[in-house]
Coordinates of C-alpha atoms in Angstrom, one line a residue:
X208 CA 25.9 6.0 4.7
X209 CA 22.2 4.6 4.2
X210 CA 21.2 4.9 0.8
X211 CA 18.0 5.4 -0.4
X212 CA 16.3 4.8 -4.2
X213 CA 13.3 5.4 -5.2
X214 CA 10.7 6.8 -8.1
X215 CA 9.0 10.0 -7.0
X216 CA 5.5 8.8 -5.6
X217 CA 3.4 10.0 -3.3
X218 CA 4.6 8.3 -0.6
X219 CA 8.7 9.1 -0.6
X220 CA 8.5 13.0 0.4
X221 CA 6.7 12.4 3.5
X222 CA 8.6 9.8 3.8
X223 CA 12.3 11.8 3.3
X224 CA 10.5 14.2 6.2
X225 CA 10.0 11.4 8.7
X226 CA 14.0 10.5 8.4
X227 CA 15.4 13.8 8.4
X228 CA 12.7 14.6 11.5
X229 CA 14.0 11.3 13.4
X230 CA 17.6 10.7 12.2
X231 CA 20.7 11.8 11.3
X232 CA 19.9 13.1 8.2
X233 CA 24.0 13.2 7.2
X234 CA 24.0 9.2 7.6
X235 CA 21.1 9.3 4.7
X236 CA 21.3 9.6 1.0
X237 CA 18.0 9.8 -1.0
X238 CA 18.4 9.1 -5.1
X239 CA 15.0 9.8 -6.4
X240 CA 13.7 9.4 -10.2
X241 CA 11.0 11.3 -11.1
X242 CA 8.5 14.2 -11.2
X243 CA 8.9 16.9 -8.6
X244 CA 6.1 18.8 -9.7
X245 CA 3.7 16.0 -9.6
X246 CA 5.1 14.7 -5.8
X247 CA 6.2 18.0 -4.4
X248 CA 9.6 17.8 -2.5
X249 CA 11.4 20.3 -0.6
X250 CA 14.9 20.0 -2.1
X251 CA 18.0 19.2 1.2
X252 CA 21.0 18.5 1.1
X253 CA 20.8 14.8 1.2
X254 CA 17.9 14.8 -1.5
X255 CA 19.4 14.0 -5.2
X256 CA 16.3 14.5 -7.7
X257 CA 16.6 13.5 -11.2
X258 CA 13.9 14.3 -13.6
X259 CA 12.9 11.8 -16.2
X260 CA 14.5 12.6 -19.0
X261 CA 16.6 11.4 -21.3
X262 CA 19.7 13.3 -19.3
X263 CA 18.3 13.1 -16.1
X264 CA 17.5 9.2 -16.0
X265 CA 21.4 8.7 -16.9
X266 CA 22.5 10.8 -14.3
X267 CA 20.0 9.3 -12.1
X268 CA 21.5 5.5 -12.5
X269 CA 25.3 6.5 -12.8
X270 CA 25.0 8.0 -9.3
X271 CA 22.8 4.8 -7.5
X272 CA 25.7 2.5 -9.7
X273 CA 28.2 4.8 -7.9
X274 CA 26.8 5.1 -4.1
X275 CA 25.3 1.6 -3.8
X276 CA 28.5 0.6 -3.8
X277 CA 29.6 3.0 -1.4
X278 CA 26.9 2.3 1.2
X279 CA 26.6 0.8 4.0
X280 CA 23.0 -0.2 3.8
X281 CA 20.7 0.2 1.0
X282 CA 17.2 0.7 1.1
X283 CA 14.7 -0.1 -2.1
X284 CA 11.6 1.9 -1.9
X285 CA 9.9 -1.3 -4.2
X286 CA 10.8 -3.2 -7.0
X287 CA 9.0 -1.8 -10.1
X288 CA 11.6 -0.5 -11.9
X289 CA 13.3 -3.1 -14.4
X290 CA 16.1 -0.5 -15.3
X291 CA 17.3 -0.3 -11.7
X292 CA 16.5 -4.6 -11.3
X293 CA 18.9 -4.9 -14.1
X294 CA 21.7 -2.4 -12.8
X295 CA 21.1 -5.0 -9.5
X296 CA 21.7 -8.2 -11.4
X297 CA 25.2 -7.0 -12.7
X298 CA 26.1 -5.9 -9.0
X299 CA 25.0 -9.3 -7.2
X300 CA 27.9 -8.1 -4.8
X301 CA 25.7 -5.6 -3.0
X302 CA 22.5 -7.2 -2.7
X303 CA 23.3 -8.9 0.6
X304 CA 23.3 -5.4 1.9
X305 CA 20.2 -4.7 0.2
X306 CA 16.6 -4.2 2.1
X307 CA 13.4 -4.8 -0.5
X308 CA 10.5 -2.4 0.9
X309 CA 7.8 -4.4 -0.4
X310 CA 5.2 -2.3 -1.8
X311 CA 2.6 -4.9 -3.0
X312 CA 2.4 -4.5 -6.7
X313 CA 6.5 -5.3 -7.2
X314 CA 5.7 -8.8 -5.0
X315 CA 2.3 -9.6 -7.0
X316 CA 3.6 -8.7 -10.5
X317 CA 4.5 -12.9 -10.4
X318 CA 1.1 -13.1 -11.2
X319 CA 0.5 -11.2 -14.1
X320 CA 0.4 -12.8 -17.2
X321 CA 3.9 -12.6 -19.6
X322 CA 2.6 -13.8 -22.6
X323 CA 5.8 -12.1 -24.5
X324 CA 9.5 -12.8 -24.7
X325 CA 11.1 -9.5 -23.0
X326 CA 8.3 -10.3 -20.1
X327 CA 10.2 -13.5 -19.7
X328 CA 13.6 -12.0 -19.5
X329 CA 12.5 -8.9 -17.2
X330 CA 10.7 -11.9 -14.7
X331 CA 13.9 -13.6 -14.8
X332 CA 15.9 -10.4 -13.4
X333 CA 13.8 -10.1 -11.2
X334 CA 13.9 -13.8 -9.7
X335 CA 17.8 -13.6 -9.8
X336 CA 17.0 -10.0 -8.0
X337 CA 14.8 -11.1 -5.2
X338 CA 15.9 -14.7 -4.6
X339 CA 19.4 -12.7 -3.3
X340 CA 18.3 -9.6 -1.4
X341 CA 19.8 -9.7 1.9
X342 CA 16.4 -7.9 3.8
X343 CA 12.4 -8.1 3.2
X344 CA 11.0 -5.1 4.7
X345 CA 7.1 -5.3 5.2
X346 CA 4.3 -5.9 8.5
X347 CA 2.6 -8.6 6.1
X348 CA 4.4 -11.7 6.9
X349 CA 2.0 -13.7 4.1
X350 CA 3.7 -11.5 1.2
X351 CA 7.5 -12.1 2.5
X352 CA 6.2 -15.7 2.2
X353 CA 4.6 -15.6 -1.1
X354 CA 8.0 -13.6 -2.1
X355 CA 9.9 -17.3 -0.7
X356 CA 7.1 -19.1 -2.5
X357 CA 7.4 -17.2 -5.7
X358 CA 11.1 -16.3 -5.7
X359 CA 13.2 -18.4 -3.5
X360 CA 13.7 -15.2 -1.8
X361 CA 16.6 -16.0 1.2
X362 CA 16.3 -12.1 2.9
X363 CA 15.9 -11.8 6.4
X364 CA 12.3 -10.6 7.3
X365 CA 12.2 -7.2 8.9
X366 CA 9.1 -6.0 10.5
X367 CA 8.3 -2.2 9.4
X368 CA 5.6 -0.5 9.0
X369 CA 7.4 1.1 5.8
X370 CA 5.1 4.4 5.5
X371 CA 3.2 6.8 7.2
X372 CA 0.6 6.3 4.7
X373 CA 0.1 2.8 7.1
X374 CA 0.1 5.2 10.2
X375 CA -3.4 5.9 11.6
X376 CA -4.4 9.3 12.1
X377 CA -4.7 10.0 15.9
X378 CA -7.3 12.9 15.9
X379 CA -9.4 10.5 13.9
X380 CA -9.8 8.1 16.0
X381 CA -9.7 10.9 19.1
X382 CA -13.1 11.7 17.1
X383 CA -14.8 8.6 16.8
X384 CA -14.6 7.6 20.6
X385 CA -18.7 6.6 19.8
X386 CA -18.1 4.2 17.6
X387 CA -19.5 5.8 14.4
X388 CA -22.8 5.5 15.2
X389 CA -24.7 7.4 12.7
X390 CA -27.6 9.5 13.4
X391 CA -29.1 8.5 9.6
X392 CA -31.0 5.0 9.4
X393 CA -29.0 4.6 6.1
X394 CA -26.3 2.5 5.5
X395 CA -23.7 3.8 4.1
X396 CA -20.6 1.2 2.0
X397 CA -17.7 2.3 0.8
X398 CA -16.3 -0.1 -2.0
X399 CA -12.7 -0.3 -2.9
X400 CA -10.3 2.0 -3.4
X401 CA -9.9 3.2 -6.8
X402 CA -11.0 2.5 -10.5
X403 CA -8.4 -0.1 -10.8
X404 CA -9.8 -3.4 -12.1
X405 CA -8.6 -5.3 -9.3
X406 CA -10.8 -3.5 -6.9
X407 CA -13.6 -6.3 -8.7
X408 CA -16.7 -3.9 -7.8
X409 CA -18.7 -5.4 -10.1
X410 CA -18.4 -9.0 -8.4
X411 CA -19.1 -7.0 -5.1
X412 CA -22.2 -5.0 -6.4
X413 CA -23.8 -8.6 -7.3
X414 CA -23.6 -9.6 -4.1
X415 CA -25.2 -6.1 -2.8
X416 CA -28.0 -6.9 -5.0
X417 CA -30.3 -8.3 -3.2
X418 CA -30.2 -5.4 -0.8
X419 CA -30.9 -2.7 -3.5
X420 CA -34.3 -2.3 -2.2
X421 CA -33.0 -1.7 1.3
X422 CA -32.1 2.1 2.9
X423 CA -28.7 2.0 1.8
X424 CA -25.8 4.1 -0.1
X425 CA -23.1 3.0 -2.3
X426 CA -19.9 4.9 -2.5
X427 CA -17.6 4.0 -4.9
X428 CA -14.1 5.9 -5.2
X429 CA -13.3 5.6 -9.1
X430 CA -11.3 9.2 -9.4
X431 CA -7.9 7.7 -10.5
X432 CA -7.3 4.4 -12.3
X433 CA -9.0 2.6 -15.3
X434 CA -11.0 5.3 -17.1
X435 CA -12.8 2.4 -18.9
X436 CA -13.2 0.3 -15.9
X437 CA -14.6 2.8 -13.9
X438 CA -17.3 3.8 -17.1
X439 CA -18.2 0.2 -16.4
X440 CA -18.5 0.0 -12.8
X441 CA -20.6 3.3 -13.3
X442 CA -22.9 2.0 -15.9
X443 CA -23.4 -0.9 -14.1
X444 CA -24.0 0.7 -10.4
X445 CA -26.8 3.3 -11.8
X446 CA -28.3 0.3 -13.7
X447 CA -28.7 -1.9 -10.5
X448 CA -28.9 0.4 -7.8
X449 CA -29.8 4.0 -9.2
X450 CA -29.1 7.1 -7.0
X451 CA -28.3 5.0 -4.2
X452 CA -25.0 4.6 -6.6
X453 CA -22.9 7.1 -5.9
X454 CA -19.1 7.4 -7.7
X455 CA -16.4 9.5 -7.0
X456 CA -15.1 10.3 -9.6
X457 CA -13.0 14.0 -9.3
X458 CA -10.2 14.2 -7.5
X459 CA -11.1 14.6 -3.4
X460 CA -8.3 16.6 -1.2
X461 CA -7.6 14.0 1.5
X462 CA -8.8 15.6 4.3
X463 CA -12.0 15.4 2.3
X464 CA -12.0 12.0 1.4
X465 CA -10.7 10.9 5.1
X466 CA -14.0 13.0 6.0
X467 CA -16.0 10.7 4.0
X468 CA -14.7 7.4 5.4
X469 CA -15.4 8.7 8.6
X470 CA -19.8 9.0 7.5
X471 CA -19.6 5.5 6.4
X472 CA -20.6 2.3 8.3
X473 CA -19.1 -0.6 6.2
X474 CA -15.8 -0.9 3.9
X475 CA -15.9 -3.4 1.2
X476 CA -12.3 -4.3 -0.2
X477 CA -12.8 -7.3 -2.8
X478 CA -9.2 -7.2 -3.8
X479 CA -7.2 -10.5 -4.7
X480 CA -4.1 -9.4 -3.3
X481 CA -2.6 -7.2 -0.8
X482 CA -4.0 -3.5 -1.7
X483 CA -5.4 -0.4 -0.7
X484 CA -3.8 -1.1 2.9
X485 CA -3.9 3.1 4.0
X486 CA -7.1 3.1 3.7
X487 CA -8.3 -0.2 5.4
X488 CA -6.1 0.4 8.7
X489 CA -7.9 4.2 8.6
X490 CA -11.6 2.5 8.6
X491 CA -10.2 0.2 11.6
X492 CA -9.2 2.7 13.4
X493 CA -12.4 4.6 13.1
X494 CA -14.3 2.0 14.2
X495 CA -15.7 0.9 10.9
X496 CA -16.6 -2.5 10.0
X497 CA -14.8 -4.1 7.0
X498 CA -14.9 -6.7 4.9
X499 CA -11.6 -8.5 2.9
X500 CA -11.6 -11.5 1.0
X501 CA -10.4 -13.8 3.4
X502 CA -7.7 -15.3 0.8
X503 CA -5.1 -12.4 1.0
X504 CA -2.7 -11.9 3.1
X505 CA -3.5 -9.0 4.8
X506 CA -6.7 -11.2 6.5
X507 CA -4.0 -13.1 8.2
X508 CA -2.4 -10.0 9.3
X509 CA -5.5 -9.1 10.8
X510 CA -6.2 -12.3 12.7
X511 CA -2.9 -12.5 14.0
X512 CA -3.6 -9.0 15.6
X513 CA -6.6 -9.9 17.0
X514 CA -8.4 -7.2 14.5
X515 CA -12.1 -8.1 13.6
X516 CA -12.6 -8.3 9.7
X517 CA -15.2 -9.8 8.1
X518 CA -15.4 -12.1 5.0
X519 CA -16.4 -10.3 2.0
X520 CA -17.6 -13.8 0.6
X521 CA -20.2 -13.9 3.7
X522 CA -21.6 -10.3 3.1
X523 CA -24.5 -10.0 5.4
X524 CA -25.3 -5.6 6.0
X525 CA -27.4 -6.5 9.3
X526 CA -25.1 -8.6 10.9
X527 CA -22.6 -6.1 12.7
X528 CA -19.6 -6.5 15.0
X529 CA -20.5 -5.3 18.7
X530 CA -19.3 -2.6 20.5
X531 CA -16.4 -4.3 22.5
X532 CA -15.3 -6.3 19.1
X533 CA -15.3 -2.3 17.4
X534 CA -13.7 -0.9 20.6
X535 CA -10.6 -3.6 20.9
X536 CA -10.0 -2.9 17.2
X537 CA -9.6 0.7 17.5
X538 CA -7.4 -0.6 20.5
X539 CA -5.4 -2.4 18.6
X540 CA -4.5 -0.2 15.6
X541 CA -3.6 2.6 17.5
X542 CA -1.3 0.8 19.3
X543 CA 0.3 -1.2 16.6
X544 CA -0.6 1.3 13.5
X545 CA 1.2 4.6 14.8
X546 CA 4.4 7.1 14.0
X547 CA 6.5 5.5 17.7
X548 CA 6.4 2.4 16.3
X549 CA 7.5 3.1 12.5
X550 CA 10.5 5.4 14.0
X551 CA 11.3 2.3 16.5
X552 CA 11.1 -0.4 14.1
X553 CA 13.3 2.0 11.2
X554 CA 15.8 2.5 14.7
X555 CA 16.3 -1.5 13.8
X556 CA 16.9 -1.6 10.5
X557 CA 19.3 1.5 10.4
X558 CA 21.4 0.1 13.4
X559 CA 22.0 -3.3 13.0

């Protein structure tokens, strides 16, 4: 039996879909924490859902303290949860049989500042955690080395491409076979991802400054995040920019949103880590040109594809990729960046 723990997000029922679809769903055991009304989930017989309550987060851990144990293989849908780090560190037993999906977030929380005694002790779990997992499931090689770096972490890599949230959408790039080229004269720039401070728009919009007085149009998703950030962001975009500013800041159905990244011509992502990964293989695979900081590790990633990203420190709006470097890397995500190879690389992991 493979089991499978996880908090509800948005990312685990399509996920649960994608096993049952392509495996032997009686070889899989899903223990999920969280709620099913937020992250609809259509309840099977290999699905265990516990809400999070009192009750339900006891049941929750008593069952993952009695199955991990039973399993062959276990498979963490990230490392965010200190409750279920801790239940780890007084099973070290199991943890060679245990495959880390590395969300992002979970390997970069090293970074954030402890400045209090019970963020000391939780960091410390978490090192003894890591530093013994027997897998490191990710297609960023840079994080599973940051994760050695950081936490002496021993696991064997294994290429995956985790979620289908990394899987580009066919029809989209089916749609785009001209390259984006936009009728308007306009250039439109999407920044970031969300209101999140880490998306560091205001950094960015500085650097846009000096083309404020050019024909172009800022859109800035800020609909989920930091409320108070994204007033910020807001107050200083109108300020600088006026209505060529324009937030987002309701909620967009995706089909929507995926609607607007297809009008745009540039993506700017001025994030200091690995983030908002969904959303920069989509723009690839449209044809779009984006920019990264070329510190993270997903710029590596790129490279080592052969995708053409540009430096976000080097921001130049009139200097463009050309049509064969914008045609090889819609090539090149929908080859690497689809459903056949997710299944085929998951095939790996559940058979060996």
């Amino acid at each position: 039996m493979i089991l499978h723990v996880a908090n509800l997000d948005k990312f685990i029922p399509p996920f649960v879909k994608l096993i049952n679809e392509n495996f032997d769903g009686k070889k899989h055991l899903f223990c999920v924490l969280g709620n099913n009304k937020k992250y609809p989930i259509r309840q099977q017989n290999n699905l265990k859902i516990s809400k999070p309550t009192l009750i339900g987060v006891v049941k929750h851990y008593a069952r993952v303290f009695r199955d991990i144990q039973r399993a062959e293989k276990v498979i963490l849908h990230g490392l965010f949860d200190i409750r279920l780090i801790i239940l780890l560190s007084m099973m070290p037993w199991v943890l060679k049989k245990c495959y880390w999906i590395i969300w992002g977030g979970d390997l970069y929380f090293y970074q954030t500042p402890k400045p209090r005694k019970r963020d000391k002790i939780k960091e410390a779990f978490r090192s003894f955690v890591i530093k013994r997992l027997g897998y490191l499931v990710t297609y960023i090689p840079g994080d599973v080395a940051l994760a050695r770096k950081w936490y002496k972490a021993q696991g064997t890599y294994k290429e995956c491409l985790m979620y289908l949230s990394n899987i580009v959408d066919d029809q989209l790039i089916k749609s785009t076979s001209q390259l984006n080229k936009s009728d308007s004269e306009t250039i439109k720039i999407v920044i970031g991802n969300s209101a999140d401070p880490s998306n560091n728009h205001i950094e960015i919009l500085k650097k846009l400054a000096v083309y404020k007085n050019k024909n172009i149009r800022l859109i800035v998703p800020l609909s989920y995040g930091d409320k108070e950030n994204a007033e910020k962001v807001i107050s200083y975009g109108r300020q600088e920019f006026g209505d060529k500013f324009e937030p987002l800041t309701a909620f967009i159905p995706l089909s929507d949103y995926k609607g607007i990244l297809k009008s745009i011509d540039i993506a700017m992502f001025n994030h200091k880590r690995q983030q908002a990964m969904g959303n920069t293989i989509t723009l690839l695979g449209m044809g779009k040109v984006v920019f990264l900081r070329s510190d993270v590790t997903q710029w590596s990633l790129f490279r080592k594809l052969g995708v053409v990203v540009k430096d976000i420190n080097e921001v130049d709006l009139f200097s463009r990729l050309e049509d064969d470097e914008l045609a090889r890397n819609i090539h090149i995500i929908k080859s690497y960046f689809n459903c056949k190879t997710l299944v085929m690389q998951y095939e790996r992991i559940f058979s060996k």
